[in-house]
Amino acid sequence: QALLTPQINNFDGSTYEYLEYYISHTGILLLPIYMYKNLNYKLTKFSWLKIVLYLNILLIIVMPLNFILDSNYMYLASTPDVSNPLVIGQWPYYILFWEIIIVAFTYILYVISTRKKL
């Protein structure tokens, strides 16, 4: 989603910052695929659920820090400043919708990645 609706904070208009944003976010997508295909990393039976649980533990840590530091990491303190179709409602309700979307997305990716090949 970050590639489709980018919000580059403090964008100064430089080509470097533009490329750095897209290269780093593309790497987030490509690294797990590379590890799965080339390094023989495998998905365990409940790995999709573990990801959701770890993400929620991270959320519990980051959310109070956002308010203490007046930051907005993971967009937990306020909505992103972009037109994003996945931002449904205002704070904090869009976070609940993201939870549903993340559970569905990770489970669908797990099923696609672990299906038996014919």
PDB file of C-alpha atoms in Angstrom:
ATOM      1  CA  GLN A   1       0.000   0.000   0.000  1.00  0.00           C
ATOM      2  CA  ALA A   2       2.924   2.338   0.655  1.00  0.00           C
ATOM      3  CA  LEU A   3       3.941   1.987  -2.994  1.00  0.00           C
ATOM      4  CA  LEU A   4       0.450   2.820  -4.266  1.00  0.00           C
ATOM      5  CA  THR A   5      -0.288   5.747  -1.946  1.00  0.00           C
ATOM      6  CA  PRO A   6       3.086   7.092  -0.792  1.00  0.00           C
ATOM      7  CA  GLN A   7       3.472   9.639   1.957  1.00  0.00           C
ATOM      8  CA  ILE A   8       7.060  10.795   1.909  1.00  0.00           C
ATOM      9  CA  ASN A   9       7.464  12.838   5.083  1.00  0.00           C
ATOM     10  CA  ASN A  10       9.583  15.976   4.831  1.00  0.00           C
ATOM     11  CA  PHE A  11       9.992  15.482   1.080  1.00  0.00           C
ATOM     12  CA  ASP A  12      12.429  18.082  -0.222  1.00  0.00           C
ATOM     13  CA  GLY A  13      11.815  17.359  -3.904  1.00  0.00           C
ATOM     14  CA  SER A  14      15.154  15.641  -4.457  1.00  0.00           C
ATOM     15  CA  THR A  15      15.457  12.623  -6.709  1.00  0.00           C
ATOM     16  CA  TYR A  16      17.521  10.853  -4.037  1.00  0.00           C
ATOM     17  CA  GLU A  17      14.771  11.001  -1.426  1.00  0.00           C
ATOM     18  CA  TYR A  18      12.173   9.856  -3.967  1.00  0.00           C
ATOM     19  CA  LEU A  19      14.307   6.888  -5.066  1.00  0.00           C
ATOM     20  CA  GLU A  20      15.298   6.031  -1.502  1.00  0.00           C
ATOM     21  CA  TYR A  21      11.635   5.836  -0.480  1.00  0.00           C
ATOM     22  CA  TYR A  22      10.627   3.543  -3.327  1.00  0.00           C
ATOM     23  CA  ILE A  23      13.743   1.350  -3.170  1.00  0.00           C
ATOM     24  CA  SER A  24      13.440   0.802   0.588  1.00  0.00           C
ATOM     25  CA  HIS A  25       9.711   0.048   0.429  1.00  0.00           C
ATOM     26  CA  THR A  26      10.177  -2.278  -2.544  1.00  0.00           C
ATOM     27  CA  GLY A  27      12.869  -4.093  -0.555  1.00  0.00           C
ATOM     28  CA  ILE A  28      10.340  -4.714   2.216  1.00  0.00           C
ATOM     29  CA  LEU A  29       8.292  -6.661  -0.331  1.00  0.00           C
ATOM     30  CA  LEU A  30      11.125  -8.401  -2.157  1.00  0.00           C
ATOM     31  CA  LEU A  31      13.229  -9.572   0.802  1.00  0.00           C
ATOM     32  CA  PRO A  32      10.730 -12.143   2.167  1.00  0.00           C
ATOM     33  CA  ILE A  33      10.097 -13.440  -1.365  1.00  0.00           C
ATOM     34  CA  TYR A  34      13.844 -13.839  -1.905  1.00  0.00           C
ATOM     35  CA  MET A  35      14.254 -15.591   1.456  1.00  0.00           C
ATOM     36  CA  TYR A  36      11.382 -17.965   0.668  1.00  0.00           C
ATOM     37  CA  LYS A  37      12.483 -18.784  -2.879  1.00  0.00           C
ATOM     38  CA  ASN A  38      16.293 -18.790  -2.582  1.00  0.00           C
ATOM     39  CA  LEU A  39      17.223 -19.356   1.071  1.00  0.00           C
ATOM     40  CA  ASN A  40      14.688 -22.136   1.688  1.00  0.00           C
ATOM     41  CA  TYR A  41      12.844 -20.282   4.440  1.00  0.00           C
ATOM     42  CA  LYS A  42       9.509 -22.002   4.992  1.00  0.00           C
ATOM     43  CA  LEU A  43       6.229 -20.896   6.458  1.00  0.00           C
ATOM     44  CA  THR A  44       5.135 -22.829   9.537  1.00  0.00           C
ATOM     45  CA  LYS A  45       1.572 -23.892  10.225  1.00  0.00           C
ATOM     46  CA  PHE A  46       0.542 -20.815  12.232  1.00  0.00           C
ATOM     47  CA  SER A  47       3.138 -18.336  10.963  1.00  0.00           C
ATOM     48  CA  TRP A  48       0.408 -16.023   9.636  1.00  0.00           C
ATOM     49  CA  LEU A  49      -1.122 -15.852  13.117  1.00  0.00           C
ATOM     50  CA  LYS A  50       2.279 -15.261  14.736  1.00  0.00           C
ATOM     51  CA  ILE A  51       2.835 -12.296  12.424  1.00  0.00           C
ATOM     52  CA  VAL A  52      -0.486 -10.776  13.477  1.00  0.00           C
ATOM     53  CA  LEU A  53       0.347 -11.330  17.162  1.00  0.00           C
ATOM     54  CA  TYR A  54       3.858  -9.860  16.832  1.00  0.00           C
ATOM     55  CA  LEU A  55       2.459  -6.864  14.978  1.00  0.00           C
ATOM     56  CA  ASN A  56      -0.044  -6.266  17.766  1.00  0.00           C
ATOM     57  CA  ILE A  57       2.694  -6.507  20.400  1.00  0.00           C
ATOM     58  CA  LEU A  58       4.629  -3.908  18.412  1.00  0.00           C
ATOM     59  CA  LEU A  59       1.477  -1.790  18.231  1.00  0.00           C
ATOM     60  CA  ILE A  60       1.112  -1.914  22.032  1.00  0.00           C
ATOM     61  CA  ILE A  61       4.698  -0.655  22.395  1.00  0.00           C
ATOM     62  CA  VAL A  62       4.643   1.963  19.633  1.00  0.00           C
ATOM     63  CA  MET A  63       1.274   3.592  20.329  1.00  0.00           C
ATOM     64  CA  PRO A  64       2.171   5.058  23.748  1.00  0.00           C
ATOM     65  CA  LEU A  65       5.598   6.064  22.434  1.00  0.00           C
ATOM     66  CA  ASN A  66       3.930   7.998  19.629  1.00  0.00           C
ATOM     67  CA  PHE A  67       2.003  10.060  22.157  1.00  0.00           C
ATOM     68  CA  ILE A  68       5.044  10.570  24.388  1.00  0.00           C
ATOM     69  CA  LEU A  69       7.293  11.601  21.473  1.00  0.00           C
ATOM     70  CA  ASP A  70       4.541  13.374  19.507  1.00  0.00           C
ATOM     71  CA  SER A  71       5.271  11.121  16.530  1.00  0.00           C
ATOM     72  CA  ASN A  72       3.117   9.055  14.190  1.00  0.00           C
ATOM     73  CA  TYR A  73       5.013   5.830  13.535  1.00  0.00           C
ATOM     74  CA  MET A  74       2.820   3.177  11.885  1.00  0.00           C
ATOM     75  CA  TYR A  75       0.131   5.919  11.625  1.00  0.00           C
ATOM     76  CA  LEU A  76      -1.201   5.029  15.043  1.00  0.00           C
ATOM     77  CA  ALA A  77      -1.556   8.597  16.344  1.00  0.00           C
ATOM     78  CA  SER A  78      -3.382  10.063  13.342  1.00  0.00           C
ATOM     79  CA  THR A  79      -4.429   9.133   9.832  1.00  0.00           C
ATOM     80  CA  PRO A  80      -1.863   9.386   7.033  1.00  0.00           C
ATOM     81  CA  ASP A  81      -1.968  12.587   4.961  1.00  0.00           C
ATOM     82  CA  VAL A  82      -2.667  10.739   1.709  1.00  0.00           C
ATOM     83  CA  SER A  83      -5.777   9.574  -0.081  1.00  0.00           C
ATOM     84  CA  ASN A  84      -5.659   5.930   0.921  1.00  0.00           C
ATOM     85  CA  PRO A  85      -8.616   3.605   0.300  1.00  0.00           C
ATOM     86  CA  LEU A  86      -7.644   1.517   3.332  1.00  0.00           C
ATOM     87  CA  VAL A  87      -8.123   4.410   5.754  1.00  0.00           C
ATOM     88  CA  ILE A  88     -11.740   3.857   6.744  1.00  0.00           C
ATOM     89  CA  GLY A  89     -13.013   6.286   9.357  1.00  0.00           C
ATOM     90  CA  GLN A  90     -11.241   8.555  11.800  1.00  0.00           C
ATOM     91  CA  TRP A  91      -8.833   7.780  14.641  1.00  0.00           C
ATOM     92  CA  PRO A  92      -8.918   5.211  16.275  1.00  0.00           C
ATOM     93  CA  TYR A  93     -11.516   3.366  14.186  1.00  0.00           C
ATOM     94  CA  TYR A  94      -9.349   3.049  11.070  1.00  0.00           C
ATOM     95  CA  ILE A  95      -6.860   1.045  13.155  1.00  0.00           C
ATOM     96  CA  LEU A  96      -9.574  -1.554  13.862  1.00  0.00           C
ATOM     97  CA  PHE A  97     -10.304  -1.822  10.138  1.00  0.00           C
ATOM     98  CA  TRP A  98      -6.568  -2.239   9.500  1.00  0.00           C
ATOM     99  CA  GLU A  99      -6.542  -5.123  11.971  1.00  0.00           C
ATOM    100  CA  ILE A 100      -9.217  -6.913   9.956  1.00  0.00           C
ATOM    101  CA  ILE A 101      -7.437  -6.167   6.676  1.00  0.00           C
ATOM    102  CA  ILE A 102      -4.073  -7.367   8.044  1.00  0.00           C
ATOM    103  CA  VAL A 103      -5.527 -10.649   9.339  1.00  0.00           C
ATOM    104  CA  ALA A 104      -7.218 -11.321   6.000  1.00  0.00           C
ATOM    105  CA  PHE A 105      -4.176 -10.286   3.958  1.00  0.00           C
ATOM    106  CA  THR A 106      -1.653 -12.354   5.927  1.00  0.00           C
ATOM    107  CA  TYR A 107      -3.903 -15.422   5.898  1.00  0.00           C
ATOM    108  CA  ILE A 108      -4.531 -15.148   2.149  1.00  0.00           C
ATOM    109  CA  LEU A 109      -0.787 -14.796   1.488  1.00  0.00           C
ATOM    110  CA  TYR A 110      -0.130 -17.797   3.729  1.00  0.00           C
ATOM    111  CA  VAL A 111      -2.671 -19.948   1.859  1.00  0.00           C
ATOM    112  CA  ILE A 112      -1.298 -18.885  -1.537  1.00  0.00           C
ATOM    113  CA  SER A 113       2.306 -19.514  -0.438  1.00  0.00           C
ATOM    114  CA  THR A 114       1.700 -22.938   1.090  1.00  0.00           C
ATOM    115  CA  ARG A 115      -0.732 -24.474  -1.376  1.00  0.00           C
ATOM    116  CA  LYS A 116       0.255 -27.793  -2.843  1.00  0.00           C
ATOM    117  CA  LYS A 117       1.684 -27.658  -6.328  1.00  0.00           C
ATOM    118  CA  LEU A 118       0.088 -29.970  -8.885  1.00  0.00           C
TER     119      LEU A 118
END
